[in-house]
Coordinates of C-alpha atoms and ligand atoms in Angstrom, one line a residue:
X428 CA 18.2 -28.6 -10.7
X429 CA 15.4 -27.0 -8.8
X430 CA 11.9 -27.0 -10.2
X431 CA 11.7 -23.3 -9.4
X432 CA 14.0 -20.4 -8.4
X433 CA 12.3 -17.5 -6.8
X434 CA 14.2 -14.2 -6.8
X435 CA 13.2 -12.0 -3.9
X436 CA 11.7 -12.8 -0.6
X437 CA 9.0 -10.2 -0.2
X438 CA 5.2 -10.9 -0.3
X439 CA 5.4 -11.9 -4.0
X440 CA 8.5 -14.1 -3.5
X441 CA 7.9 -15.8 -0.2
X442 CA 4.3 -16.7 -1.0
X443 CA 5.3 -18.0 -4.4
X444 CA 7.9 -20.2 -2.7
X445 CA 5.4 -21.4 -0.1
X446 CA 2.7 -22.2 -2.6
X447 CA 5.1 -23.9 -5.0
X448 CA 6.4 -26.1 -2.2
X449 CA 2.8 -27.0 -1.3
X450 CA 2.4 -28.1 -4.9
X451 CA 5.4 -30.5 -4.5
X452 CA 8.0 -28.4 -6.4
X453 CA 11.6 -28.2 -5.2
X454 CA 12.2 -24.5 -4.6
X455 CA 15.2 -22.2 -4.1
X456 CA 14.5 -18.7 -2.8
X457 CA 17.2 -16.0 -3.1
X458 CA 16.9 -12.9 -0.9
X459 CA 19.6 -10.2 -0.5
X460 CA 18.2 -8.3 2.5
X461 CA 15.4 -9.6 4.7
X462 CA 12.7 -12.2 4.2
X463 CA 9.3 -10.5 4.2
X464 CA 10.7 -7.7 2.0
X465 CA 9.6 -4.1 2.2
X466 CA 6.1 -5.0 3.5
X467 CA 7.2 -6.7 6.6
X468 CA 10.4 -4.9 7.3
X469 CA 9.9 -1.3 6.3
X470 CA 6.4 -0.9 4.9
X471 CA 3.0 -2.2 5.6
X472 CA 3.5 -3.9 9.0
X473 CA 5.9 -1.4 10.7
X474 CA 3.7 1.5 9.7
X475 CA 0.6 -0.2 11.0
X476 CA 2.3 -0.9 14.3
X477 CA 3.3 2.8 14.6
X478 CA -0.2 4.0 13.5
X479 CA -1.9 1.8 16.1
X480 CA 0.2 3.4 18.9
X481 CA -0.7 6.8 17.6
X482 CA -4.4 5.9 17.6
X483 CA -4.2 4.7 21.2
X484 CA -2.4 7.9 22.2
X485 CA -4.9 10.1 20.4
X486 CA -7.7 8.4 22.3
X487 CA -6.1 9.2 25.6
X488 CA -5.8 12.9 24.5
X489 CA -9.6 13.0 23.7
X490 CA -10.8 10.7 26.4
X491 CA -13.0 13.4 27.9
X492 CA -15.2 13.3 24.8
X493 CA -16.0 9.7 25.7
X494 CA -16.4 10.3 29.4
X495 CA -13.0 8.9 30.2
X496 CA -10.5 11.1 32.1
X497 CA -6.9 10.4 31.4
X498 CA -4.8 12.6 33.7
X499 CA -1.7 12.4 31.7
X500 CA -0.4 10.4 28.7
X501 CA 2.6 10.4 26.5
X502 CA 4.0 8.6 23.5
X503 CA 7.4 7.0 23.9
X504 CA 8.5 6.9 20.3
X505 CA 11.6 4.8 21.0
X506 CA 9.3 2.2 22.7
X507 CA 6.9 2.3 19.8
X508 CA 9.8 1.6 17.4
X509 CA 11.1 -1.2 19.7
X510 CA 7.6 -2.8 19.6
X511 CA 7.5 -2.4 15.8
X512 CA 10.8 -4.4 15.7
X513 CA 9.4 -7.2 17.9
X514 CA 6.3 -7.5 15.7
X515 CA 8.4 -7.5 12.6
X516 CA 10.8 -10.2 14.0
X517 CA 7.9 -12.5 15.0
X518 CA 6.4 -12.2 11.5
X519 CA 9.7 -12.8 9.7
X520 CA 10.3 -15.8 11.9
X521 CA 6.9 -17.1 10.9
X522 CA 7.8 -16.9 7.2
X523 CA 11.1 -18.6 7.8
X524 CA 9.2 -21.4 9.6
X525 CA 6.7 -21.8 6.8
X526 CA 9.5 -21.9 4.2
X527 CA 11.5 -24.4 6.3
X528 CA 8.4 -26.6 6.5
X529 CA 8.1 -26.6 2.7
X530 CA 11.8 -27.5 2.5
X531 CA 12.5 -24.3 0.5
X532 CA 16.2 -23.8 0.2
X533 CA 17.0 -20.2 1.2
X534 CA 20.0 -18.3 -0.3
X535 CA 20.8 -15.1 1.7
X536 CA 22.4 -13.3 -1.3
X537 CA 21.8 -11.0 -4.2
X538 CA 20.7 -13.2 -7.0
X539 CA 22.0 -12.4 -10.5
X540 CA 20.7 -14.1 -13.6
X541 CA 23.8 -15.4 -15.5
X542 CA 22.2 -17.2 -18.4
X543 CA 20.6 -20.4 -19.6
X544 CA 21.7 -24.0 -19.5
X545 CA 19.0 -26.7 -19.3
X546 CA 17.2 -24.2 -17.1
X547 CA 17.7 -20.7 -15.9
X548 CA 21.0 -20.1 -14.1
X549 CA 21.2 -17.7 -11.1
X550 CA 24.4 -16.9 -9.2
X551 CA 24.0 -16.4 -5.5
X552 CA 27.0 -15.6 -3.4
X553 CA 29.3 -17.0 -6.1
X554 CA 27.3 -20.3 -6.1
X555 CA 25.4 -21.2 -9.3
X556 CA 22.0 -22.6 -9.1
X557 CA 19.7 -23.7 -11.9
X558 CA 15.9 -23.8 -12.1
X559 CA 13.4 -25.2 -14.6
X560 CA 11.3 -22.1 -13.9
X561 CA 12.0 -18.6 -12.5
X562 CA 9.7 -16.3 -10.7
X563 CA 11.1 -12.7 -10.5
X564 CA 9.8 -11.0 -7.4
X565 CA 12.5 -8.4 -6.8
X566 CA 10.2 -5.6 -5.8
X567 CA 10.7 -1.8 -6.0
X568 CA 12.7 1.0 -4.5
X569 CA 11.9 4.6 -3.7
X570 CA 12.1 7.1 -6.6
X571 CA 14.8 9.7 -5.9
X572 CA 14.3 12.4 -8.6
X573 CA 17.2 14.7 -9.5
X574 CA 16.1 17.5 -7.2
X575 CA 19.1 19.6 -6.3
X576 CA 20.3 18.9 -2.8
X577 CA 18.1 15.8 -2.4
X578 CA 21.0 13.3 -2.8
X579 CA 23.3 15.3 -0.4
X580 CA 20.4 15.5 2.1
X581 CA 20.2 11.7 2.1
X582 CA 23.9 11.4 2.6
X583 CA 23.7 13.8 5.5
X584 CA 20.8 11.8 7.1
X585 CA 18.5 14.9 6.8
X586 CA 16.4 13.4 4.1
X587 CA 14.9 9.9 4.6
X588 CA 12.7 7.4 2.8
X589 CA 10.3 5.0 4.6
X590 CA 13.3 2.8 5.3
X591 CA 15.2 5.2 7.5
X592 CA 12.3 7.1 9.0
X593 CA 10.8 3.9 10.5
X594 CA 14.0 3.3 12.5
X595 CA 14.4 6.9 13.7
X596 CA 14.0 6.7 17.5
X597 CA 13.4 10.4 18.1
X598 CA 10.4 12.6 17.0
X599 CA 11.5 15.5 14.9
X600 CA 10.2 18.9 15.9
X601 CA 9.5 19.8 12.3
X602 CA 8.9 17.2 9.6
X603 CA 8.5 18.1 6.0
X604 CA 7.0 15.4 3.8
X605 CA 7.6 15.5 0.0
X606 CA 4.7 13.8 -1.7
X607 CA 1.1 13.5 -0.4
X608 CA 0.6 9.9 -1.5
X609 CA 0.1 6.8 0.6
X610 CA 3.5 6.7 2.4
X611 CA 3.6 10.5 2.9
X612 CA 0.1 10.6 4.4
X613 CA 0.6 7.6 6.7
X614 CA 3.8 8.9 8.1
X615 CA 2.5 12.5 8.4
X616 CA -0.4 11.0 10.3
X617 CA 1.9 9.2 12.8
X618 CA 4.3 12.0 13.4
X619 CA 1.4 14.5 13.7
X620 CA 0.1 12.3 16.6
X621 CA 3.6 11.9 18.0
X622 CA 4.0 15.7 18.3
X623 CA 5.9 16.8 15.2
X624 CA 4.8 19.9 13.3
X625 CA 4.2 18.5 9.8
X626 CA 4.0 20.1 6.4
X627 CA 3.1 18.0 3.4
X628 CA 4.2 19.3 0.0
X629 CA 2.3 17.8 -2.9
X630 CA 2.7 18.6 -6.6
X631 CA -0.9 17.6 -7.5
X632 CA -3.9 19.8 -6.6
X633 CA -5.1 17.0 -4.2
X634 CA -3.6 14.5 -1.8
X635 CA -4.0 10.7 -2.0
X636 CA -3.4 10.4 -5.7
X637 CA -6.0 8.4 -7.6
X638 CA -8.4 8.2 -4.7
X639 CA -12.0 9.6 -4.8
X640 CA -11.5 13.4 -4.8
X641 CA -14.4 14.1 -2.4
X642 CA -12.8 11.6 0.1
X643 CA -9.3 13.0 -0.3
X644 CA -10.7 16.5 0.5
X645 CA -12.4 15.2 3.7
X646 CA -9.1 13.5 4.7
X647 CA -7.2 16.7 4.1
X648 CA -9.7 18.8 6.1
X649 CA -9.6 16.3 8.9
X650 CA -5.8 16.5 9.1
X651 CA -5.7 20.2 8.8
X652 CA -7.9 20.3 11.9
X653 CA -5.2 18.2 13.6
X654 CA -2.6 20.7 12.6
X655 CA -1.0 19.2 9.4
X656 CA -0.2 21.9 6.9
X657 CA -0.7 21.0 3.2
X658 CA 0.9 22.8 0.3
X659 CA -0.9 21.6 -2.8
X660 CA 0.0 22.2 -6.4
X661 CA 3.5 22.8 -5.0
X662 CA 6.5 21.2 -6.6
X663 CA 9.7 20.7 -4.6
X664 CA 12.6 22.2 -6.5
X665 CA 15.5 22.0 -4.1
X666 CA 16.6 20.8 -0.7
X667 CA 19.0 22.7 1.5
X668 CA 20.9 21.8 4.6
X669 CA 17.9 22.5 6.9
X670 CA 15.1 23.4 4.5
X671 CA 13.1 22.5 1.5
X672 CA 12.1 24.9 -1.3
X673 CA 9.0 24.5 -3.4
X674 CA 7.3 26.4 -6.3
X675 CA 3.8 27.5 -5.8
X676 CA 1.9 29.8 -8.1
X677 CA 5.1 31.0 -9.7
X678 CA 6.8 31.8 -6.4
X679 CA 9.6 29.9 -4.6
X680 CA 8.9 29.3 -0.9
X681 CA 11.4 27.9 1.6
X682 CA 10.3 25.8 4.6
X683 CA 12.6 24.8 7.4
X684 CA 12.8 21.2 8.6
X685 CA 14.5 18.9 11.1
X686 CA 13.8 15.9 9.0
X687 CA 12.5 15.5 5.4
X688 CA 10.6 12.4 4.3
X689 CA 10.9 11.8 0.5
X690 CA 7.8 9.7 -0.5
X691 CA 7.6 10.5 -4.1
X692 CA 6.7 7.1 -5.4
X693 CA 8.4 3.8 -6.0
X694 CA 9.9 2.2 -9.1
X695 CA 10.3 -1.5 -10.1
X696 CA 13.7 -3.0 -9.6
X697 CA 14.4 -5.8 -12.1
X698 CA 17.2 -8.2 -11.1
X699 CA 20.8 -8.0 -12.4
X700 CA 21.4 -10.0 -15.5
X701 CA 17.7 -10.1 -16.6
X702 CA 18.8 -9.1 -20.1
X703 CA 20.9 -12.2 -20.4
X704 CA 17.8 -14.4 -20.8
X705 CA 16.0 -11.8 -23.0
X706 CA 13.1 -10.9 -20.6
X707 CA 11.3 -7.8 -21.7
X708 CA 11.5 -4.8 -19.3
X709 CA 9.6 -1.6 -19.8
X710 CA 10.6 1.5 -17.8
X711 CA 12.3 -0.8 -15.2
X712 CA 9.3 -3.1 -14.8
X713 CA 9.2 -6.7 -16.0
X714 CA 6.4 -7.0 -18.5
X715 CA 3.9 -9.7 -17.7
X716 CA 0.4 -10.8 -18.8
X717 CA -2.4 -11.6 -16.4
X718 CA -1.0 -15.1 -15.9
X719 CA 2.2 -13.4 -14.7
X720 CA 4.1 -14.8 -17.7
X721 CA 6.9 -12.8 -19.2
X722 CA 7.8 -13.1 -22.9
X723 CA 10.2 -16.0 -22.0
X724 CA 8.4 -19.3 -21.3
X725 CA 9.2 -20.5 -17.8
X726 CA 9.9 -17.0 -16.5
X727 CA 7.2 -15.2 -14.4
X728 CA 7.2 -11.9 -12.4
X729 CA 5.0 -11.2 -9.4
X730 CA 4.7 -8.1 -7.1
X731 CA 6.0 -4.6 -7.5
X732 CA 8.6 -5.6 -10.0
X733 CA 6.0 -5.9 -12.8
X734 CA 4.8 -2.4 -12.0
X735 CA 1.1 -3.3 -12.3
X736 CA -0.3 -2.5 -8.9
X737 CA 2.5 -2.1 -6.3
X738 CA 0.5 -3.4 -3.4
X739 CA 1.4 -6.4 -1.2
X740 CA -2.0 -8.0 -1.5
X741 CA -1.7 -7.9 -5.3
X742 CA 1.7 -9.5 -5.0
X743 CA 0.2 -12.4 -3.0
X744 CA -2.4 -13.1 -5.7
X745 CA 0.1 -12.7 -8.5
X746 CA 2.5 -15.1 -6.7
X747 CA -0.3 -17.7 -6.5
X748 CA -1.2 -17.2 -10.2
X749 CA 2.4 -17.6 -11.3
X750 CA 2.7 -20.9 -9.4
X751 CA -0.6 -22.2 -10.6
X752 CA 0.5 -21.5 -14.2
X753 CA 3.8 -23.3 -13.6
X754 CA 2.0 -26.4 -12.4
X755 CA -0.5 -26.3 -15.2
X756 CA -3.6 -25.0 -13.4
X757 CA -5.6 -22.4 -15.2
X758 CA -5.5 -19.1 -13.3
X759 CA -5.2 -15.3 -14.0
X760 CA -5.2 -12.1 -12.0
X761 CA -8.3 -9.8 -12.3
X762 CA -7.1 -6.3 -11.6
X763 CA -10.5 -4.7 -11.4
X764 CA -11.4 -5.4 -7.8
X765 CA -8.2 -4.8 -5.9
X766 CA -8.9 -2.9 -2.8
X767 CA -6.7 0.0 -1.7
X768 CA -6.4 1.4 1.8
X769 CA -4.7 4.4 3.4
X770 CA -4.3 3.6 7.2
X771 CA -4.6 7.2 8.3
X772 CA -7.1 8.1 11.1
X773 CA -9.8 8.2 9.7
X774 CA -9.0 5.4 7.4
X775 CA -9.6 5.6 3.6
X776 CA -10.4 2.6 1.5
X777 CA -11.7 2.1 -2.0
X778 CA -12.2 -0.6 -4.7
X779 CA -13.1 -0.5 -8.3
X780 CA -13.9 2.6 -10.4
X781 CA -13.8 6.1 -8.9
X782 CA -16.1 8.7 -10.4
X783 CA -13.0 10.1 -12.2
X784 CA -11.9 6.7 -13.7
X785 CA -15.4 5.7 -14.6
X786 CA -16.0 9.0 -16.5
X787 CA -12.6 8.6 -18.2
X788 CA -13.6 5.0 -19.3
X789 CA -16.9 6.4 -20.6
X790 CA -19.0 4.4 -18.2
X791 CA -22.4 5.8 -17.3
X792 CA -23.0 5.3 -13.6
X793 CA -25.4 6.2 -10.8
X794 CA -24.0 7.1 -7.4
X795 CA -25.1 7.1 -3.8
X796 CA -23.1 9.0 -1.2
X797 CA -24.1 8.7 2.5
X798 CA -22.7 10.0 5.7
X799 CA -21.3 7.4 8.0
X800 CA -23.7 8.9 10.6
X801 CA -26.3 6.5 9.2
X802 CA -24.3 3.8 11.1
X803 CA -25.3 3.4 14.7
X804 CA -21.9 1.9 15.6
X805 CA -20.0 4.7 13.9
X806 CA -22.1 7.2 16.0
X807 CA -21.5 5.3 19.2
X808 CA -17.7 5.2 18.7
X809 CA -16.9 8.6 17.2
X810 CA -17.1 12.2 18.2
X811 CA -16.4 13.7 14.8
X812 CA -18.7 12.6 12.1
X813 CA -17.1 13.4 8.7
X814 CA -17.0 9.9 7.3
X815 CA -18.8 9.0 4.1
X816 CA -19.4 6.0 1.9
X817 CA -19.9 6.3 -1.8
X818 CA -21.2 3.5 -4.1
X819 CA -21.0 3.6 -7.9
X820 CA -23.3 1.4 -10.0
X821 CA -23.2 1.0 -13.7
X822 CA -26.4 2.4 -15.2
X823 CA -26.8 -0.2 -17.9
X824 CA -26.4 -3.3 -15.8
X825 CA -27.1 -2.2 -12.2
X826 CA -23.7 -3.8 -11.2
X827 CA -21.7 -2.4 -8.4
X828 CA -18.5 -1.1 -10.0
X829 CA -16.9 1.0 -7.2
X830 CA -17.1 1.6 -3.4
X831 CA -15.1 4.3 -1.6
X832 CA -15.2 5.3 2.0
X833 CA -13.5 7.3 4.7
X834 CA -14.1 6.5 8.4
X835 CA -13.4 4.0 11.1
X836 CA -13.0 0.3 10.0
X837 CA -12.9 1.3 6.3
X838 CA -9.9 -0.9 5.9
X839 CA -11.8 -3.9 7.1
X840 CA -15.1 -3.1 5.4
X841 CA -13.6 -2.7 2.0
X842 CA -13.2 -6.4 1.4
X843 CA -17.0 -7.0 1.5
X844 CA -17.2 -4.2 -1.2
X845 CA -14.4 -5.8 -3.2
X846 CA -16.4 -9.1 -3.3
X847 CA -19.4 -7.2 -4.6
X848 CA -17.2 -5.7 -7.4
X849 CA -15.3 -9.0 -8.0
X850 CA -18.5 -11.1 -8.2
X851 CA -20.2 -8.5 -10.4
X852 CA -23.1 -8.2 -7.9
X853 CA -26.1 -6.2 -8.8
X854 CA -27.9 -3.8 -6.5
X855 CA -30.7 -6.3 -6.0
X856 CA -28.2 -9.0 -4.9
X857 CA -26.8 -6.9 -2.1
X858 CA -30.3 -5.7 -1.0
X859 CA -31.1 -9.4 -0.2
X860 CA -28.0 -9.8 2.0
X861 CA -28.0 -9.5 5.8
X862 CA -25.3 -7.3 7.4
X863 CA -24.5 -7.7 11.1
X864 CA -26.0 -4.9 13.3
X865 CA -24.6 -2.7 14.7
X866 CA -21.5 -2.5 12.5
X867 CA -20.1 0.3 10.4
X868 CA -20.2 -2.1 7.4
X869 CA -24.0 -1.6 7.3
X870 CA -23.1 1.8 5.7
X871 CA -22.6 0.0 2.3
X872 CA -26.1 -1.4 2.5
X873 CA -27.4 2.0 3.5
X874 CA -25.7 3.6 0.5
X875 CA -27.1 0.9 -1.8
X876 CA -30.7 1.4 -0.5
X877 CA -30.4 5.2 -1.1
X878 CA -29.5 4.8 -4.8
X879 CA -31.9 6.6 -7.0
Ligands
NAI2042 P1 2.7 7.7 -4.3 O1 2.8 7.5 -5.7 O2 1.5 7.2 -3.6 O3 2.8 9.3 -3.9 C1 3.8 10.1 -4.4 C2 3.3 11.5 -4.4 O4 4.4 12.4 -4.6 C3 2.4 11.8 -5.6 O5 1.2 12.3 -5.2 C4 3.2 12.8 -6.5 O6 2.3 13.7 -7.1 C5 4.1 13.5 -5.5 N1 5.3 14.1 -6.0 C6 6.2 13.6 -6.9 N2 7.2 14.4 -7.1 C7 7.0 15.5 -6.3 C8 7.7 16.8 -6.1 N3 8.9 17.1 -6.7 N4 7.2 17.7 -5.2 C9 6.0 17.4 -4.6 N5 5.3 16.3 -4.8 C10 5.8 15.3 -5.6 O7 4.0 7.1 -3.7 P2 4.5 6.8 -2.2 O8 3.6 7.5 -1.2 O9 6.0 7.1 -2.1 O10 4.2 5.3 -2.0 C11 4.9 4.3 -2.9 C12 4.2 3.0 -3.0 O11 4.1 2.3 -1.8 C13 2.8 3.2 -3.6 O12 2.8 2.7 -4.9 C14 1.9 2.4 -2.7 O13 1.1 1.5 -3.5 C15 2.8 1.7 -1.7 N6 2.3 1.8 -0.4 C16 1.0 1.4 -0.1 C17 0.5 1.6 1.2 C18 -0.9 1.1 1.5 O14 -1.4 0.3 0.7 N7 -1.5 1.5 2.6 C19 1.2 2.3 2.2 C20 2.5 2.8 1.8 C21 3.0 2.5 0.5

């Protein structure tokens, strides 16, 4: 009998196994595809590898603006993909090493919950294992809506998800992206730099979903300048052999494509047999509280599978909270200060309330929006100056409740803002803090000093 069985080896699962082993528990980890899950193998890390190559290539194309002449440059997409695979392999090997060091028993199989004995019984490759506790970390999969022709497009290799597109070794002449959310925008950004003509079709009136609307508009304009075409308020209604059709303002429009990326959201994937132990599932997601407990004592769920946040960094924290609760330590996840990033160029990052969500929650707030041009380093390192930083402060308490930005280093700066939100800092607290100069993160201080 293991102390703990972890189902799924992505960020939620492998970190839970690692932390549990550090706590002295005997752990079995069951993973059907790859350790590292979507994040390491076909999500966060592969896309960042591609986007970094695109950024380097873009610099070479605009070197003149910085006084650097690059006589010729090209992007070898197959080499970029090969490098992405090397990075992935090294990171996956690192995870294997850490699990081995913790004496975690790894089962390379699809785990199926078969019932209860003294503990929870899981079958993996025909072998039955039993655990006193169970952490479900089986992640999510792309949503494939019943759009006519979409399924056939997948079968023909014409339509792809993040999984297939990241392994494609050629650059399509024409890429049509269905869905202007995070995956759609990051991939549109890469393939635009790599030379594809890109059209993004988005059902909502704005790209980047729940992000600050002013910022998503800046991002859209910045990408329109680079040549990406956006069709907003446009719903894809069918997919043909070499085209996609969408409805816009009552008309149906057809756009030709060499490759179509379907990035229409993800949905939680609960493990097989979950009903056998009576765990509550709501619209595919395993229901948990903020201690990651399900309705069944001893069963926890961390990561995308609980449908709460669907971000790798949330999964990490949820995994730790689940393990801490198993070993009797008091811990819970606070979901109000989870930063979100889109790694486009310029980067977009935000934490806490947006203007829209604060208004919806009935919170009265003050805001300060400043141009990134107030940052000396931003000016020194950019030639286009459309970045902004917006800080929201609760009127009643003067607490910082949201920070949103677009511009270079936003992905790295946002953590300092997340600490302000998490620690419920007031404007006066931040005013007393020293920011390194010259950095782009000074922009947060600048915005705070400009609050009226
Ligand atoms: P998403 O939910 O971010 O965006 C999907 C978009 O598709 C939405 O804007 C939706 O309105 C649109 N849509 C849906 N049906 C449509 C139709 N028929 N026609 C046109 N538009 C349609 O989902 P996405 O981009 O697939 O990402 C999935 C998950 O992966 C997200 O939950 C995200 O958290 C995670 N992720 C996070 C990243 C990051 O943190 N940087 C990067 C990539 C993925």
